[in-house]
GROMACS .gro file of N, CA and C in nm:
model
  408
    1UNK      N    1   0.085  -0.119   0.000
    1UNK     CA    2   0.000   0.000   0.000
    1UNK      C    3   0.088   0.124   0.000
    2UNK      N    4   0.055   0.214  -0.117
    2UNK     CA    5   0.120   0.364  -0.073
    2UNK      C    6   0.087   0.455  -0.058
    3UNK      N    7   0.043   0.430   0.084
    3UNK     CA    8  -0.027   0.573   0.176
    3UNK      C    9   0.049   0.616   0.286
    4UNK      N   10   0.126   0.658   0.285
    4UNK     CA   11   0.199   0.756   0.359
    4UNK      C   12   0.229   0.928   0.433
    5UNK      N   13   0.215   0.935   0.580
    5UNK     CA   14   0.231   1.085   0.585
    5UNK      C   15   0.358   1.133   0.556
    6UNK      N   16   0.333   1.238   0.561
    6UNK     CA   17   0.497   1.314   0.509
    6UNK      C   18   0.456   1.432   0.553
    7UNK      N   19   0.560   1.557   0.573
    7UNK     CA   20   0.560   1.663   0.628
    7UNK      C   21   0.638   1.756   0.512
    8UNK      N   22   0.557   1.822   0.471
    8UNK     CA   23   0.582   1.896   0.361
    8UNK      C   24   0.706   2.040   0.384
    9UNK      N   25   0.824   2.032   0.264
    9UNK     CA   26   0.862   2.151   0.304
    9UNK      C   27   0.778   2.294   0.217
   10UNK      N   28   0.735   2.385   0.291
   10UNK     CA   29   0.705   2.457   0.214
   10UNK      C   30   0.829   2.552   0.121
   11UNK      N   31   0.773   2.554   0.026
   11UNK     CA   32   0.890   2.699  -0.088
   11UNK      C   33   0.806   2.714  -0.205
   12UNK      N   34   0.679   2.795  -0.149
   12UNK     CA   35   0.608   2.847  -0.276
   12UNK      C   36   0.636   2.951  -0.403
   13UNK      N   37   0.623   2.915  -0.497
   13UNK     CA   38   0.695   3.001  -0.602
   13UNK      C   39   0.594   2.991  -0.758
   14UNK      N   40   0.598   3.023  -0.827
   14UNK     CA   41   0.505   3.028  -0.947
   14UNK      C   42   0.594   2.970  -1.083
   15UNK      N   43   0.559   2.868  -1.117
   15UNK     CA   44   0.619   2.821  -1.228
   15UNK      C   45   0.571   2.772  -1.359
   16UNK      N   46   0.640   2.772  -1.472
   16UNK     CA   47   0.513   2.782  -1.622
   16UNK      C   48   0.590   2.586  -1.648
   17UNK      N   49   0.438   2.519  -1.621
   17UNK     CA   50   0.415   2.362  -1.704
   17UNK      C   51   0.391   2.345  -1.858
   18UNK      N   52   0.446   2.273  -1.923
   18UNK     CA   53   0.369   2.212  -2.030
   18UNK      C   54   0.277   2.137  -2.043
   19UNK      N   55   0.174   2.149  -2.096
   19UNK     CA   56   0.026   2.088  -2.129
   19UNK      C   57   0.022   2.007  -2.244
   20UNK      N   58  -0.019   1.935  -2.237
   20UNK     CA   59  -0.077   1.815  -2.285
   20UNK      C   60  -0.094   1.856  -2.493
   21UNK      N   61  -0.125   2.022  -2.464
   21UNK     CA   62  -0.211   2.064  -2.597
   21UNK      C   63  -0.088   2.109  -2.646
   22UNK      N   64   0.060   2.113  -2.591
   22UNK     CA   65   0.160   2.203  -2.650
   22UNK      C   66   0.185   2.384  -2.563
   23UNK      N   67   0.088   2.364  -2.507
   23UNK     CA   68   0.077   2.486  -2.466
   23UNK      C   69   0.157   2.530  -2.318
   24UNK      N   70   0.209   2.624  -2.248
   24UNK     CA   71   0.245   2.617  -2.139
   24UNK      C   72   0.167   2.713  -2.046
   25UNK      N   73   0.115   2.675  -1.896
   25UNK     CA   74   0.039   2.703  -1.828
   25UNK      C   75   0.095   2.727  -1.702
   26UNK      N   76   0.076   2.843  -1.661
   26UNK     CA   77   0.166   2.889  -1.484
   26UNK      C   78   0.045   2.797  -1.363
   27UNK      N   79   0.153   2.728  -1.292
   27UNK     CA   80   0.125   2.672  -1.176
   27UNK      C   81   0.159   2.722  -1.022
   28UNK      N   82   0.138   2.703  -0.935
   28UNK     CA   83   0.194   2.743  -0.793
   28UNK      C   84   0.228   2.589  -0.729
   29UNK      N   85   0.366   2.593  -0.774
   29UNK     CA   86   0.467   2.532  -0.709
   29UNK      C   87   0.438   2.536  -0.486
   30UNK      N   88   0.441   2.470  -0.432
   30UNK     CA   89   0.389   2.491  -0.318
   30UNK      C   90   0.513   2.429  -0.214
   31UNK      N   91   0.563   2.319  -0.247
   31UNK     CA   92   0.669   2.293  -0.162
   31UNK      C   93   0.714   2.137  -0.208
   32UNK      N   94   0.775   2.064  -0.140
   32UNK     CA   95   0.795   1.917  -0.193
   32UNK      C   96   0.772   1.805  -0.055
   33UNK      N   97   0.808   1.721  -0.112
   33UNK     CA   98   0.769   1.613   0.011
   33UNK      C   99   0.863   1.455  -0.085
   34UNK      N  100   0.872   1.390   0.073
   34UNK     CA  101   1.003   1.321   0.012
   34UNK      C  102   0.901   1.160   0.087
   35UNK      N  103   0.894   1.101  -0.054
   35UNK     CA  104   0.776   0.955  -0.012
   35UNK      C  105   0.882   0.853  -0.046
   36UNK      N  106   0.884   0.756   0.085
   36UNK     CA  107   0.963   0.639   0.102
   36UNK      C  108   0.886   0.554   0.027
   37UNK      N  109   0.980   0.477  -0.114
   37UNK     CA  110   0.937   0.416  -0.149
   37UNK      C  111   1.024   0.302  -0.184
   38UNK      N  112   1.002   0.151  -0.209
   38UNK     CA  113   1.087   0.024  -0.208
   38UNK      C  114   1.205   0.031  -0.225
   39UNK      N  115   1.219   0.059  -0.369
   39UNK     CA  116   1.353   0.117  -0.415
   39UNK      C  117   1.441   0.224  -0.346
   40UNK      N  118   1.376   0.273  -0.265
   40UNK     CA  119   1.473   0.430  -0.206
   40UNK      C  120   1.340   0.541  -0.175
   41UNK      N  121   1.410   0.614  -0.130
   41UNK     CA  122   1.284   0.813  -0.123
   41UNK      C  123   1.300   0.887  -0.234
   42UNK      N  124   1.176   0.925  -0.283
   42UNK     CA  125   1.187   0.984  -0.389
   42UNK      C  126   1.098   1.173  -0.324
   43UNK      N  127   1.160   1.273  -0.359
   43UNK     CA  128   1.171   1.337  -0.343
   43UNK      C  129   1.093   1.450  -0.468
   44UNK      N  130   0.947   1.468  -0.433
   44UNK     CA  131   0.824   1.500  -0.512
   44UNK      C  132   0.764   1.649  -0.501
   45UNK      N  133   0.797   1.750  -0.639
   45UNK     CA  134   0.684   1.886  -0.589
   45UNK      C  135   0.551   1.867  -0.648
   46UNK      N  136   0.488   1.949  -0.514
   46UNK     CA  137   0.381   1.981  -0.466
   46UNK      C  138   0.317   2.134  -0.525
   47UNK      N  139   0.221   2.069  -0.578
   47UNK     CA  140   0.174   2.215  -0.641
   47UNK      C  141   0.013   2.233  -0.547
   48UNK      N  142  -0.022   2.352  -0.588
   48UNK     CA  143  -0.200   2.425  -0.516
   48UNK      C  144  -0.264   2.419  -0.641
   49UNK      N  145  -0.330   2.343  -0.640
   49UNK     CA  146  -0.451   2.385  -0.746
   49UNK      C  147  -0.555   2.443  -0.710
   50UNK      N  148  -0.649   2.487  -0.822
   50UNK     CA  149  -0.760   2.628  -0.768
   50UNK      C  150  -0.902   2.464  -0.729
   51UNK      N  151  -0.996   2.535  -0.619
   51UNK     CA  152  -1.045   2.439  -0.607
   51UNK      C  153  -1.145   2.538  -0.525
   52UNK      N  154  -1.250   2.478  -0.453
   52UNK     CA  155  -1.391   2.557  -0.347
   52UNK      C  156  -1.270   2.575  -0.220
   53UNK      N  157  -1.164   2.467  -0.194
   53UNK     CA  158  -1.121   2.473  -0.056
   53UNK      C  159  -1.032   2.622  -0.078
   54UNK      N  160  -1.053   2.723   0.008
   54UNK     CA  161  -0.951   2.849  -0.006
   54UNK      C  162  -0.791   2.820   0.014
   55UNK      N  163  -0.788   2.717   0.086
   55UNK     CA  164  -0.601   2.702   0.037
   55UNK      C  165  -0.581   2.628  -0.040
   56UNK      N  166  -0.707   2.556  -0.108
   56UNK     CA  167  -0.644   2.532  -0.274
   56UNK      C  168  -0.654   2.400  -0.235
   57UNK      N  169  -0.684   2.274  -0.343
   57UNK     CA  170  -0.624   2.134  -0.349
   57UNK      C  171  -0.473   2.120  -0.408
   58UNK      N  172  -0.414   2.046  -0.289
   58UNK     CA  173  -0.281   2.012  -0.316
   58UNK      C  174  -0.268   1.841  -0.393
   59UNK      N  175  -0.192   1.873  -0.512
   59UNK     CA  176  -0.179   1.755  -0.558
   59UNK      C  177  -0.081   1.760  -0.610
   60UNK      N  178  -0.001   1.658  -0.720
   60UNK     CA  179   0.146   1.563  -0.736
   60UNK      C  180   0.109   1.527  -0.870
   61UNK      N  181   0.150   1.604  -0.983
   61UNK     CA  182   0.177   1.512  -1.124
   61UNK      C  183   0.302   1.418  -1.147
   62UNK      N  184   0.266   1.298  -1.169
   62UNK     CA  185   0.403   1.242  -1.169
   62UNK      C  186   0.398   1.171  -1.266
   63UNK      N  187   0.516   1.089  -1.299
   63UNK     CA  188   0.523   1.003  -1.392
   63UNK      C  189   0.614   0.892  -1.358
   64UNK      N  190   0.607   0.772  -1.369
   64UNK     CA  191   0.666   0.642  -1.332
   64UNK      C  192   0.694   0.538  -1.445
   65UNK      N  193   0.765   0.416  -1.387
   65UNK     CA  194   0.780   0.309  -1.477
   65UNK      C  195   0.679   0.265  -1.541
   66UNK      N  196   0.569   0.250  -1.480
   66UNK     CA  197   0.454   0.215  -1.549
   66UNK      C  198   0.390   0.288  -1.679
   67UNK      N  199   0.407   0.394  -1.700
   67UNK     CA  200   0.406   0.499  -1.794
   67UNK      C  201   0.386   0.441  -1.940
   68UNK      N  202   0.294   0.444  -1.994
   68UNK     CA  203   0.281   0.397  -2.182
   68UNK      C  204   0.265   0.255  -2.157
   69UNK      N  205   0.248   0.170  -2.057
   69UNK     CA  206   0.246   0.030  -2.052
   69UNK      C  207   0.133   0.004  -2.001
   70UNK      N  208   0.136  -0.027  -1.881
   70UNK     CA  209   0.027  -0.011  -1.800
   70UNK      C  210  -0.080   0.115  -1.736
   71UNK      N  211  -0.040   0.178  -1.721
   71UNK     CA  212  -0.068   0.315  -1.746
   71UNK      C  213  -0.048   0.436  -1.862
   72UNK      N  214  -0.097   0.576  -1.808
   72UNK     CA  215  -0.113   0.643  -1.925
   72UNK      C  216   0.033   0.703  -1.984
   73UNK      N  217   0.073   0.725  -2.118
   73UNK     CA  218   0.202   0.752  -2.113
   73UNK      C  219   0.279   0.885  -2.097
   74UNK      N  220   0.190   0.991  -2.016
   74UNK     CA  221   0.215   1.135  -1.955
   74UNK      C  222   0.238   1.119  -1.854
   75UNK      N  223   0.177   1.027  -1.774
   75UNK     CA  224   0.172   1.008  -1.623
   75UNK      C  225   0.017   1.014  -1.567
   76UNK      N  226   0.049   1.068  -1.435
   76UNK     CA  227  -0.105   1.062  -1.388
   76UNK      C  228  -0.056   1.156  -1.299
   77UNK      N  229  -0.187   1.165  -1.179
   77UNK     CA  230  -0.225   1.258  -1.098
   77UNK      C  231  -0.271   1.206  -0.929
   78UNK      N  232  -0.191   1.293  -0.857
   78UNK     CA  233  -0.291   1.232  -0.709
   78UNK      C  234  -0.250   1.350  -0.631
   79UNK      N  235  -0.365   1.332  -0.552
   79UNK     CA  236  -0.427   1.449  -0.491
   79UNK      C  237  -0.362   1.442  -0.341
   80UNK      N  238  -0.341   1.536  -0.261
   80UNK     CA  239  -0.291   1.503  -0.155
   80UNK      C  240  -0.427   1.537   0.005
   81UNK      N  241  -0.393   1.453   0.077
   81UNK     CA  242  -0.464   1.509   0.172
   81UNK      C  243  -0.417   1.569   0.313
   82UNK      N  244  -0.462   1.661   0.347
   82UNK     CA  245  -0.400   1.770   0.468
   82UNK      C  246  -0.429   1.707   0.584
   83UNK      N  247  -0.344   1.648   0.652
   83UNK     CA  248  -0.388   1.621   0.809
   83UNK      C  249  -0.312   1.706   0.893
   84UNK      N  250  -0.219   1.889   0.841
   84UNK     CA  251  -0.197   1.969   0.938
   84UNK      C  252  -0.145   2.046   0.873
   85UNK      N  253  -0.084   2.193   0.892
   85UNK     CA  254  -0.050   2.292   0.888
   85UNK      C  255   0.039   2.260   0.735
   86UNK      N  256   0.134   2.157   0.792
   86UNK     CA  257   0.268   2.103   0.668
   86UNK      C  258   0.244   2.030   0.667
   87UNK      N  259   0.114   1.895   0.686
   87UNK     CA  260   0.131   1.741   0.683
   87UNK      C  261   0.048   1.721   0.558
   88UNK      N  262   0.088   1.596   0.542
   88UNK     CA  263  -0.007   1.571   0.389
   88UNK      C  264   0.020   1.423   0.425
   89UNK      N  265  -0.107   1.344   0.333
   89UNK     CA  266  -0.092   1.151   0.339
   89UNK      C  267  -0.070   1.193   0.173
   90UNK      N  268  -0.003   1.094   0.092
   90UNK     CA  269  -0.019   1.119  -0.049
   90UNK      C  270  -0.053   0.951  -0.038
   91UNK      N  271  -0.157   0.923  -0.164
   91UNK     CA  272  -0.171   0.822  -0.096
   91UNK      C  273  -0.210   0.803  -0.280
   92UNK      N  274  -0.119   0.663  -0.357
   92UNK     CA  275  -0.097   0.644  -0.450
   92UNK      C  276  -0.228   0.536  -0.519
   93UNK      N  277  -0.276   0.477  -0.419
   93UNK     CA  278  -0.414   0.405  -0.486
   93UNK      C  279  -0.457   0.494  -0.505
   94UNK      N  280  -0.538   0.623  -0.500
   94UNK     CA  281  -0.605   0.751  -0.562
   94UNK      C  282  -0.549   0.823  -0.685
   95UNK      N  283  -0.385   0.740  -0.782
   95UNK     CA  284  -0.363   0.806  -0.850
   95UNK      C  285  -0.482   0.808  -0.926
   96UNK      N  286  -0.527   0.898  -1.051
   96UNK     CA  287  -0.568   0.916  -1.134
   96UNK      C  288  -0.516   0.959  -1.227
   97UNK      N  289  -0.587   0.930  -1.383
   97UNK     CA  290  -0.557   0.961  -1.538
   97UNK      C  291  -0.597   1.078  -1.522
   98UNK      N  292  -0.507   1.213  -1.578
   98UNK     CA  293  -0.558   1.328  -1.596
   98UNK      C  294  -0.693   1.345  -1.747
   99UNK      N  295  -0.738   1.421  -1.743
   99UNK     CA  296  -0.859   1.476  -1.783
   99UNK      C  297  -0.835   1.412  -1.981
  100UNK      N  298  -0.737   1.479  -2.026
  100UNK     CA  299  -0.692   1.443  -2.145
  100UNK      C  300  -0.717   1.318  -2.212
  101UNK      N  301  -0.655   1.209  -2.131
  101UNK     CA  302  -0.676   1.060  -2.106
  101UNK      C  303  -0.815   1.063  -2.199
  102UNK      N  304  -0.902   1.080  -2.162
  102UNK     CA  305  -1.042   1.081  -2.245
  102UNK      C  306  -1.110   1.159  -2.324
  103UNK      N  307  -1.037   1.272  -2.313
  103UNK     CA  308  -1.123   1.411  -2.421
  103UNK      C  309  -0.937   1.475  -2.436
  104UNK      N  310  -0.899   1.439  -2.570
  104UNK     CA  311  -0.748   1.533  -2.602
  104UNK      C  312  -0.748   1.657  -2.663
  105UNK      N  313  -0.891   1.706  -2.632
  105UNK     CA  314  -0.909   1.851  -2.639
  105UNK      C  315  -0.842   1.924  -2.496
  106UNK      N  316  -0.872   1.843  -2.414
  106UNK     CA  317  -0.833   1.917  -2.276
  106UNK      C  318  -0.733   1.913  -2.235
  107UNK      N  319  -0.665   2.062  -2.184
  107UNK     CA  320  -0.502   2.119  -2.163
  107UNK      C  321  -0.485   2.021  -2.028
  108UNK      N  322  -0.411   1.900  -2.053
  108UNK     CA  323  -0.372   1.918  -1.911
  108UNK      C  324  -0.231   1.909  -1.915
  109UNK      N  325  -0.167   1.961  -1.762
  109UNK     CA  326  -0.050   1.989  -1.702
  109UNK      C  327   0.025   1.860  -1.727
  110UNK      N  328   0.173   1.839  -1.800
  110UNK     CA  329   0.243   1.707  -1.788
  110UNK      C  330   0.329   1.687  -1.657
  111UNK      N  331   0.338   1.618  -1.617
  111UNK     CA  332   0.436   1.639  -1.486
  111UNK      C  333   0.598   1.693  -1.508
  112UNK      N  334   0.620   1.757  -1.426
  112UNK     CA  335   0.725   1.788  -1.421
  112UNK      C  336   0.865   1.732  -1.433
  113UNK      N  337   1.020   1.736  -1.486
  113UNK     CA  338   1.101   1.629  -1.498
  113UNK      C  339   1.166   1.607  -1.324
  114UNK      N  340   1.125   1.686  -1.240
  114UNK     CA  341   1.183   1.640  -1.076
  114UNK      C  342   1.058   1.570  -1.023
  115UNK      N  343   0.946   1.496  -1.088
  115UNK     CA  344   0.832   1.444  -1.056
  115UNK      C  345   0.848   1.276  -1.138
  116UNK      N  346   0.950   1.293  -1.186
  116UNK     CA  347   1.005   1.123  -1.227
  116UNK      C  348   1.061   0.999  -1.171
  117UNK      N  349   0.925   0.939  -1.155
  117UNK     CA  350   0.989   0.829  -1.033
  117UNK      C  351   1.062   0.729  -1.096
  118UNK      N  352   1.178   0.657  -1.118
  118UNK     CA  353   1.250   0.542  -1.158
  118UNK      C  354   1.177   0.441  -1.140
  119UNK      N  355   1.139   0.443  -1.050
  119UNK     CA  356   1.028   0.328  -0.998
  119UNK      C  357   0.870   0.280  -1.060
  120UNK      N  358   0.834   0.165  -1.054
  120UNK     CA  359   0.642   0.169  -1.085
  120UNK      C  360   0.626   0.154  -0.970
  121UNK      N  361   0.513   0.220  -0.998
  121UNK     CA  362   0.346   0.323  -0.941
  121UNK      C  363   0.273   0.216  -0.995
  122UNK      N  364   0.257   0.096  -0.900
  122UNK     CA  365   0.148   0.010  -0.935
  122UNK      C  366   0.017   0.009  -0.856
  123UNK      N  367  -0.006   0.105  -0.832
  123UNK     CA  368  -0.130   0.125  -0.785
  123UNK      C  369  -0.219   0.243  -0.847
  124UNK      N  370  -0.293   0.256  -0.791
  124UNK     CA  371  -0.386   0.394  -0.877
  124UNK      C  372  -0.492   0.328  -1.010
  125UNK      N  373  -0.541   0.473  -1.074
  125UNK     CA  374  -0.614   0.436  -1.213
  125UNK      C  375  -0.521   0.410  -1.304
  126UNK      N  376  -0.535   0.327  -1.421
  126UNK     CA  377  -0.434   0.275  -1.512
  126UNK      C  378  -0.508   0.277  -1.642
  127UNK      N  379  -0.420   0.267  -1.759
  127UNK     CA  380  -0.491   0.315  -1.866
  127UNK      C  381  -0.594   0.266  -1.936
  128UNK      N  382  -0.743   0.347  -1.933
  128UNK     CA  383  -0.841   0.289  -1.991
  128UNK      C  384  -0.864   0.177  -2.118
  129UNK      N  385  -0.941   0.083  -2.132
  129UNK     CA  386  -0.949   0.023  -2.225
  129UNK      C  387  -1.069   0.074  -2.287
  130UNK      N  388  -1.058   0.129  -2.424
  130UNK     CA  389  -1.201   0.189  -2.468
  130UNK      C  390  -1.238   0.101  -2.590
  131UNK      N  391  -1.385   0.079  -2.604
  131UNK     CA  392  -1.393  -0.033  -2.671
  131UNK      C  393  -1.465   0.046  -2.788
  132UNK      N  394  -1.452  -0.022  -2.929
  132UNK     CA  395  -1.500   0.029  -3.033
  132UNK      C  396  -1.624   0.025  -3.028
  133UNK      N  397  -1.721   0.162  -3.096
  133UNK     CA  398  -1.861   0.097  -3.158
  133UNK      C  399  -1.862   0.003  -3.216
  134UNK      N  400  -1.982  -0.118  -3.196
  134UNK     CA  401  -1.990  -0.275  -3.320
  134UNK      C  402  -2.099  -0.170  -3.428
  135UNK      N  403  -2.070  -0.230  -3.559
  135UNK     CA  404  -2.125  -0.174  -3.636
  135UNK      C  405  -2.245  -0.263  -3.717
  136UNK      N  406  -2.313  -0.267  -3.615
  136UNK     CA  407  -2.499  -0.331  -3.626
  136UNK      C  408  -2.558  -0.241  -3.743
   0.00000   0.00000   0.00000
């Protein structure tokens, strides 16, 4: 299971991502957090996304071994949850396929290259199987 707390460092700063569409889109970089994982700690930023909550949903674009195989080949997405001031669980069964994944009209954010885990991310959503119309 990879659900883990971690204690976030904060170092908020504003930084421009590449999107999915070619396009590049400013994010708020928020701080990083360092998740023990089999292989070693991998050492992950943390961005604020705009959301109803006023300090924003904190979440983690990443990308892993699993990437174009078993999963999607941009990466995916997981959301973090706040249990304090600097604490967060990131918790990797909740990854999800960003938005694109199913409509490639939609800009989304690619993860970042310090968001590259060496490792698989075998848990989470993994890449859809979409099945053709039969032609009745």
């Amino acid at each position: 299971r990879y659900e883990v707390p971690l204690r976030m460092r904060p170092s908020p700063d504003t930084v421009m991502l590449a999107e999915s569409t070619g396009r590049i889109r400013e994010q708020v970089r928020l701080g990083r957090v360092t998740v023990p994982l089999p292989p070693g700690e991998e050492t992950l930023t943390v961005f604020k996304g705009e959301g109803d909550d006023p300090r924003g949903r904190l979440w983690i674009p990443f990308a892993d071994a699993t990437n174009g195989d078993a999963t999607y080949k941009a990466g995916r997405y997981v959301d973090l949850i706040r249990t304090g001031d600097e604490s967060v669980v990131v918790d990797f069964n909740r990854a999800y396929n960003p938005t694109c994944v199913y409509n490639p009209e939609y800009a989304c954010p690619l993860p970042p290259e310090e968001n590259e885990i060496g490792a698989p991310i075998p848990a989470g959503e993994k890449t859809p199987k979409f099945r053709q119309a039969s032609s009745e």
